[in-house]
CSV table of C-alpha atoms in Angstrom, one decimal:
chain,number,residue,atom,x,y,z
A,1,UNK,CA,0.0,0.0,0.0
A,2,UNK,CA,1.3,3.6,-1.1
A,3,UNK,CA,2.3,5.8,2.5
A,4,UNK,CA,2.6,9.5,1.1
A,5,UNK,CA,4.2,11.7,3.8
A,6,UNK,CA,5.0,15.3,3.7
A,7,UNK,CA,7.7,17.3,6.0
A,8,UNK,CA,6.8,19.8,7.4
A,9,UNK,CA,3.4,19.3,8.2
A,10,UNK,CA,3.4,23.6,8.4
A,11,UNK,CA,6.0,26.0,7.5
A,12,UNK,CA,6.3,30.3,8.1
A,13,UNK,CA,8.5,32.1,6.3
A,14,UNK,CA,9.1,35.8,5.7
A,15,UNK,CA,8.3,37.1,2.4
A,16,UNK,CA,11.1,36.6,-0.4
A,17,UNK,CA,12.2,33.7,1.0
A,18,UNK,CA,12.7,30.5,-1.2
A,19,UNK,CA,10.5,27.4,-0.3
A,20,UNK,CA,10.6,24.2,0.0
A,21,UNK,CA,8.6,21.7,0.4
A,22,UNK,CA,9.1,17.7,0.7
A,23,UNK,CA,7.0,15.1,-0.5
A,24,UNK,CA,7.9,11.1,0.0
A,25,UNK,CA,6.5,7.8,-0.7
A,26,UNK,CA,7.3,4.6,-0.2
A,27,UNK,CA,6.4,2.7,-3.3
A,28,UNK,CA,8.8,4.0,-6.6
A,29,UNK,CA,6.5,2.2,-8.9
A,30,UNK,CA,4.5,5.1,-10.3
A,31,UNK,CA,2.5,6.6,-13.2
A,32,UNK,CA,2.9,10.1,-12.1
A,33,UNK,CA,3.1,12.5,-9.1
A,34,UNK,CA,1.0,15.6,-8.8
A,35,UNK,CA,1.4,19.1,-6.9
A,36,UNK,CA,-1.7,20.9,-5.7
A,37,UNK,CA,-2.5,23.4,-3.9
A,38,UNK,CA,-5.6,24.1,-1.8
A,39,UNK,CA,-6.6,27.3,-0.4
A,40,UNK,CA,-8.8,27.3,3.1
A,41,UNK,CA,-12.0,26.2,2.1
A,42,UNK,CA,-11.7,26.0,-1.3
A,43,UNK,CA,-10.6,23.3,-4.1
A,44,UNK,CA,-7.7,21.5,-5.2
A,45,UNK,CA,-5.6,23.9,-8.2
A,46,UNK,CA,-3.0,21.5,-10.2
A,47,UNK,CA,0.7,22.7,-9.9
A,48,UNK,CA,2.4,20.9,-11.6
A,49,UNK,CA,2.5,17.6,-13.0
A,50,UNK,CA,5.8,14.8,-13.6
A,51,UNK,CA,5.6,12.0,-15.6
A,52,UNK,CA,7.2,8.8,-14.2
A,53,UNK,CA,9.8,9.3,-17.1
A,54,UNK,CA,10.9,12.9,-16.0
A,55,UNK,CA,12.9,14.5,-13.7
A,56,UNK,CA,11.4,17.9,-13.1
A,57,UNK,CA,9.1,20.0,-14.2
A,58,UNK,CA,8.5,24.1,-14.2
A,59,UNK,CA,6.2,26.6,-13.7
A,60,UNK,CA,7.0,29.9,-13.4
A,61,UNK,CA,8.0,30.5,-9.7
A,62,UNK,CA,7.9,26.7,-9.2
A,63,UNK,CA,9.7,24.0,-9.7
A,64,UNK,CA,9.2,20.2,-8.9
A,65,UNK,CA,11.7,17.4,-8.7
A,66,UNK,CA,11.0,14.0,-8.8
A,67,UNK,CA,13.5,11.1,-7.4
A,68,UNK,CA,11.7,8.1,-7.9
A,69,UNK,CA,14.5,5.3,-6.8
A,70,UNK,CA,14.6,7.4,-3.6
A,71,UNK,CA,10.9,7.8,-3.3
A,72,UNK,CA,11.1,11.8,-3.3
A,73,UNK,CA,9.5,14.9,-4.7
A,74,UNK,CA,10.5,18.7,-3.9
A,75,UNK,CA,8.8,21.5,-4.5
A,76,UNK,CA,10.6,24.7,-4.9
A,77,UNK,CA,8.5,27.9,-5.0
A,78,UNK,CA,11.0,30.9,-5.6
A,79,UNK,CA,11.1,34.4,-4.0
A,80,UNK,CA,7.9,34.0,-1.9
A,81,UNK,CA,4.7,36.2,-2.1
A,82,UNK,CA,2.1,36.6,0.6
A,83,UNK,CA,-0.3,35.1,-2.2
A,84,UNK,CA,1.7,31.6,-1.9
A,85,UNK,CA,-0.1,31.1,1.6
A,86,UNK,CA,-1.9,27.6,0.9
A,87,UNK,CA,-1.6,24.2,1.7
A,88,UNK,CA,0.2,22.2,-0.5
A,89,UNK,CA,-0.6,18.5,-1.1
A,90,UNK,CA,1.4,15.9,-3.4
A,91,UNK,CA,-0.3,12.9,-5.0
A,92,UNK,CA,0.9,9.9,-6.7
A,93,UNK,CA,-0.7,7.8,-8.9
A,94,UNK,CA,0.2,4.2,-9.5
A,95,UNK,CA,1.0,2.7,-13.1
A,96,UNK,CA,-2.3,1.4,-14.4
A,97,UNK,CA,-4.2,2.9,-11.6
A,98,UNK,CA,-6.3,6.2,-11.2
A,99,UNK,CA,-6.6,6.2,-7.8
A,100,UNK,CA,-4.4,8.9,-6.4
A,101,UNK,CA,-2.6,8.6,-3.2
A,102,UNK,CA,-2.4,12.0,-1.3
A,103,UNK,CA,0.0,13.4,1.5
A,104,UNK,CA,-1.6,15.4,4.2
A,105,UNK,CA,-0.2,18.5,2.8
A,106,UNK,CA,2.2,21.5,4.4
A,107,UNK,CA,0.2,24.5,5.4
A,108,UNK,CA,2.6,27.3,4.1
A,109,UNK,CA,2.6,31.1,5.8
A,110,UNK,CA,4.2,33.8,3.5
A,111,UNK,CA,4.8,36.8,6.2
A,112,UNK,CA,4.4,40.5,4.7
B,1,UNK,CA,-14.3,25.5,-20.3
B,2,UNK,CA,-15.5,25.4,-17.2
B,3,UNK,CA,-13.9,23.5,-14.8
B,4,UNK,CA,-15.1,20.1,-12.5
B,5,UNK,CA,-18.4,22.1,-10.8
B,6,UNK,CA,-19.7,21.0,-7.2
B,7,UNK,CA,-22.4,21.9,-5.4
B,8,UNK,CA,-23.7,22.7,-2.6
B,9,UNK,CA,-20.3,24.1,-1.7
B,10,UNK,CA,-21.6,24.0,2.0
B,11,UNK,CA,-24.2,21.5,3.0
B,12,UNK,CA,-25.7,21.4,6.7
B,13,UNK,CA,-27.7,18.3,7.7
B,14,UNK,CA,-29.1,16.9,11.5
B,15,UNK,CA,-27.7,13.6,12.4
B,16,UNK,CA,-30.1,10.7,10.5
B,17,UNK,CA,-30.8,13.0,7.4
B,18,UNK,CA,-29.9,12.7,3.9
B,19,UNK,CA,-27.0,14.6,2.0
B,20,UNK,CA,-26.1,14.6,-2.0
B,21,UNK,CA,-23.3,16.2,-3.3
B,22,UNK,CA,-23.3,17.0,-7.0
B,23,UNK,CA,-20.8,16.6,-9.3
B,24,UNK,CA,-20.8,17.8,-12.7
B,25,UNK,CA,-17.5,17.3,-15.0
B,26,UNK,CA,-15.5,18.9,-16.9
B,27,UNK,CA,-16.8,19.1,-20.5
B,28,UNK,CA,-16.0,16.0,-22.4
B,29,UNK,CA,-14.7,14.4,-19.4
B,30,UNK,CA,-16.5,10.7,-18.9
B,31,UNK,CA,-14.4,9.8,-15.5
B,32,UNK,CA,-15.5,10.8,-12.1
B,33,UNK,CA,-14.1,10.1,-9.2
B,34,UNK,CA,-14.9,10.6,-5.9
B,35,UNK,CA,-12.8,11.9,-2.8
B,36,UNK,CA,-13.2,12.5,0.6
B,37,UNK,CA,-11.1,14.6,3.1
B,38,UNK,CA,-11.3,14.7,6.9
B,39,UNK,CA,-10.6,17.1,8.9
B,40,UNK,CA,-6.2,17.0,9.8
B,41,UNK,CA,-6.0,14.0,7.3
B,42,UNK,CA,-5.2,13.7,3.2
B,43,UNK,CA,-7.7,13.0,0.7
B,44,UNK,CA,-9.2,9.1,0.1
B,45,UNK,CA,-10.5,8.2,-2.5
B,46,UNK,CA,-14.0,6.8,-2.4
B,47,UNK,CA,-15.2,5.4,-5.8
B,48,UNK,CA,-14.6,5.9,-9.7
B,49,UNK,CA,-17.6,6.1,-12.0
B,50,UNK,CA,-18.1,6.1,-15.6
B,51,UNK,CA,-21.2,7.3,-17.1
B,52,UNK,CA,-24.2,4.7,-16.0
B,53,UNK,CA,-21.6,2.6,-14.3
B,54,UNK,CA,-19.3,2.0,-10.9
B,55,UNK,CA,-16.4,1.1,-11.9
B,56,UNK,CA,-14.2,0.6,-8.5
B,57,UNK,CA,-16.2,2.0,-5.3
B,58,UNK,CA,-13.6,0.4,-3.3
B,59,UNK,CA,-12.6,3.5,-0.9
B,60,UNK,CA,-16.8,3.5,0.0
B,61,UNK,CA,-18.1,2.9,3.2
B,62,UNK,CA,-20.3,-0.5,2.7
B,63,UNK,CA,-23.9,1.1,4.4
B,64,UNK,CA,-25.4,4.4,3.8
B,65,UNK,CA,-22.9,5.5,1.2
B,66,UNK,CA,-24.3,5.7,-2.7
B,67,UNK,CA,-23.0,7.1,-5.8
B,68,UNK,CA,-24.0,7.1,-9.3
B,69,UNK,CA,-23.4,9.2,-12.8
B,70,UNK,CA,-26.3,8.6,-14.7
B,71,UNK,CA,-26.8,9.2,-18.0
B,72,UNK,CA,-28.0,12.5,-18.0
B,73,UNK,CA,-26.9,14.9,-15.3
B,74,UNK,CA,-24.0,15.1,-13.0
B,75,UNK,CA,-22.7,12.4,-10.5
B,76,UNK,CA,-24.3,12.2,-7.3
B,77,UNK,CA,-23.0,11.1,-3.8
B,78,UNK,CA,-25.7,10.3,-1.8
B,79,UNK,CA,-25.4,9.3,2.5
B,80,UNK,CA,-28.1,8.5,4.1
B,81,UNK,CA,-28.7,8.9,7.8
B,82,UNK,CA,-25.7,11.2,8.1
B,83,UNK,CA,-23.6,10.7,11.1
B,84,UNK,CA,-21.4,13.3,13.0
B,85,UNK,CA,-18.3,11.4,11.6
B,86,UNK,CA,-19.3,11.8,8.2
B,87,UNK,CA,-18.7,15.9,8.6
B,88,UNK,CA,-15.7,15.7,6.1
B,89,UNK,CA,-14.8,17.7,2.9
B,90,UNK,CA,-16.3,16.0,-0.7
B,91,UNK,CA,-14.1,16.6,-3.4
B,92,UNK,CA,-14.7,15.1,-7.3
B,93,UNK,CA,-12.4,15.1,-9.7
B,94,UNK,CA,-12.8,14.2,-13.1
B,95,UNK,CA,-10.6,12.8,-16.3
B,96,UNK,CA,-10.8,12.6,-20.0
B,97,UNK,CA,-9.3,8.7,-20.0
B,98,UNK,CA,-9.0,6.3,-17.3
B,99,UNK,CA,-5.2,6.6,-17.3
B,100,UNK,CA,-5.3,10.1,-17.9
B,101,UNK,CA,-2.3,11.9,-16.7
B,102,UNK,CA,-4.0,14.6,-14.7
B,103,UNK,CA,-7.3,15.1,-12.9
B,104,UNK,CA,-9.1,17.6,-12.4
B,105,UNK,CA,-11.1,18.8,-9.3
B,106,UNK,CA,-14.0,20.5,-8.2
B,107,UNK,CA,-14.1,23.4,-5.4
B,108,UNK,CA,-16.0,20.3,-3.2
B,109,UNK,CA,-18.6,20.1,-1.1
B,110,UNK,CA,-18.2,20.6,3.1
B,111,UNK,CA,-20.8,18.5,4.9
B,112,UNK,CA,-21.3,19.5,8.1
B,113,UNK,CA,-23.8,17.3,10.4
B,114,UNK,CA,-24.6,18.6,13.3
């Protein structure tokens, strides 16, 4: 059974600051691995997404690694904003599977 | 486009009553999927539906959980005789093929029984 775990569970950081967040799991065998990020009573909005087959993948501010044999992900968010206050979840999804497996997210604090 | 739409966003209901959550995909999107968040704790999936048929509703609670996507109309996640512990954040997402690589998802639905 897939364990996702994400470190820290919250994290407060002054503005301009680079963040980073850590997303692990303990089965490499997987289709893909997802960033979201979910504002306080809102929805899920998709990140970013990494193919099995890459490495990382960008998105203006953001950037996600993937280490599959090590069962990691990072999330980099560059040069914080307030805005960036959220909580951030990572999903996998295993290879002929749709069912995603989901962290429990880090609650981010962007300090003006 | 618009995007996976839920509703109610907010849903009250006394302890034995009835909730359904609504789920209406993304446009051309015939994969719904069904998630459910509790409070302090990641997102589970609950079942995956295909228009007029339940595909895997493995992540379901066997009694007083239901879901279909019929033909016409958006999915629906029915509990009867709500229970405290079933106060919990909905969330459906939806895909244009099974082993799509991304999902989308709604804004959900908060259930709150009270």
């Amino acid at each position: 059974k897939q364990e996702v775990t994400q470190i820290p569970a919250a994290l407060s950081v002054p503005e301009g600051e680079n963040l980073v967040l850590n997303c692990s799991f303990t089965d490499s065998a997987i289709y893909n691995l997802q960033w979201f990020r979910q504002d306080p009573g809102k929805g899920l909005t998709s990140l970013l997404l990494i193919q099995s087959s890459q490495r990382e993948q960008t998105s203006g501010r953001l950037n996600a690694s993937l280490d599959k044999s090590s069962g990691r992900s990072t999330l980099y968010i560059a040069a914080s904003q307030p805005g960036d206050s959220a909580t951030y979840l990572c999903a996998v999804t295993p290879p002929n599977d749709y069912k995603l497996s989901f962290g429990a997210g880090t609650t981010v604090t962007v300090r003006a | 486009n618009a995007g996976v739409m839920q509703n109610p966003r907010h849903l009250v209901r006394r302890r034995g009553q009835e909730a359904r959550l609504r789920c209406s995909p993304m446009k051309g999107h015939s994969h719904v999927y069904w998630y459910r968040q509790l409070p302090e704790e990641g997102l589970k999936f609950m079942v995956y539906l295909q228009k007029e048929n339940i595909i895997d509703e493995s992540g379901m609670p066997k009694e007083r959980f239901s879901a279909e996507f019929p033909k016409e109309g958006p999915s629906i996640l029915r509990i009867q005789q709500v229970v405290r512990g079933d106060s919990a954040a909905y969330f459906c997402a939806s895909s244009l093929a099974v082993f799509g690589p991304e999902a989308f998802f709604g804004q959900g639905t908060r259930l709150t029984v009270v």
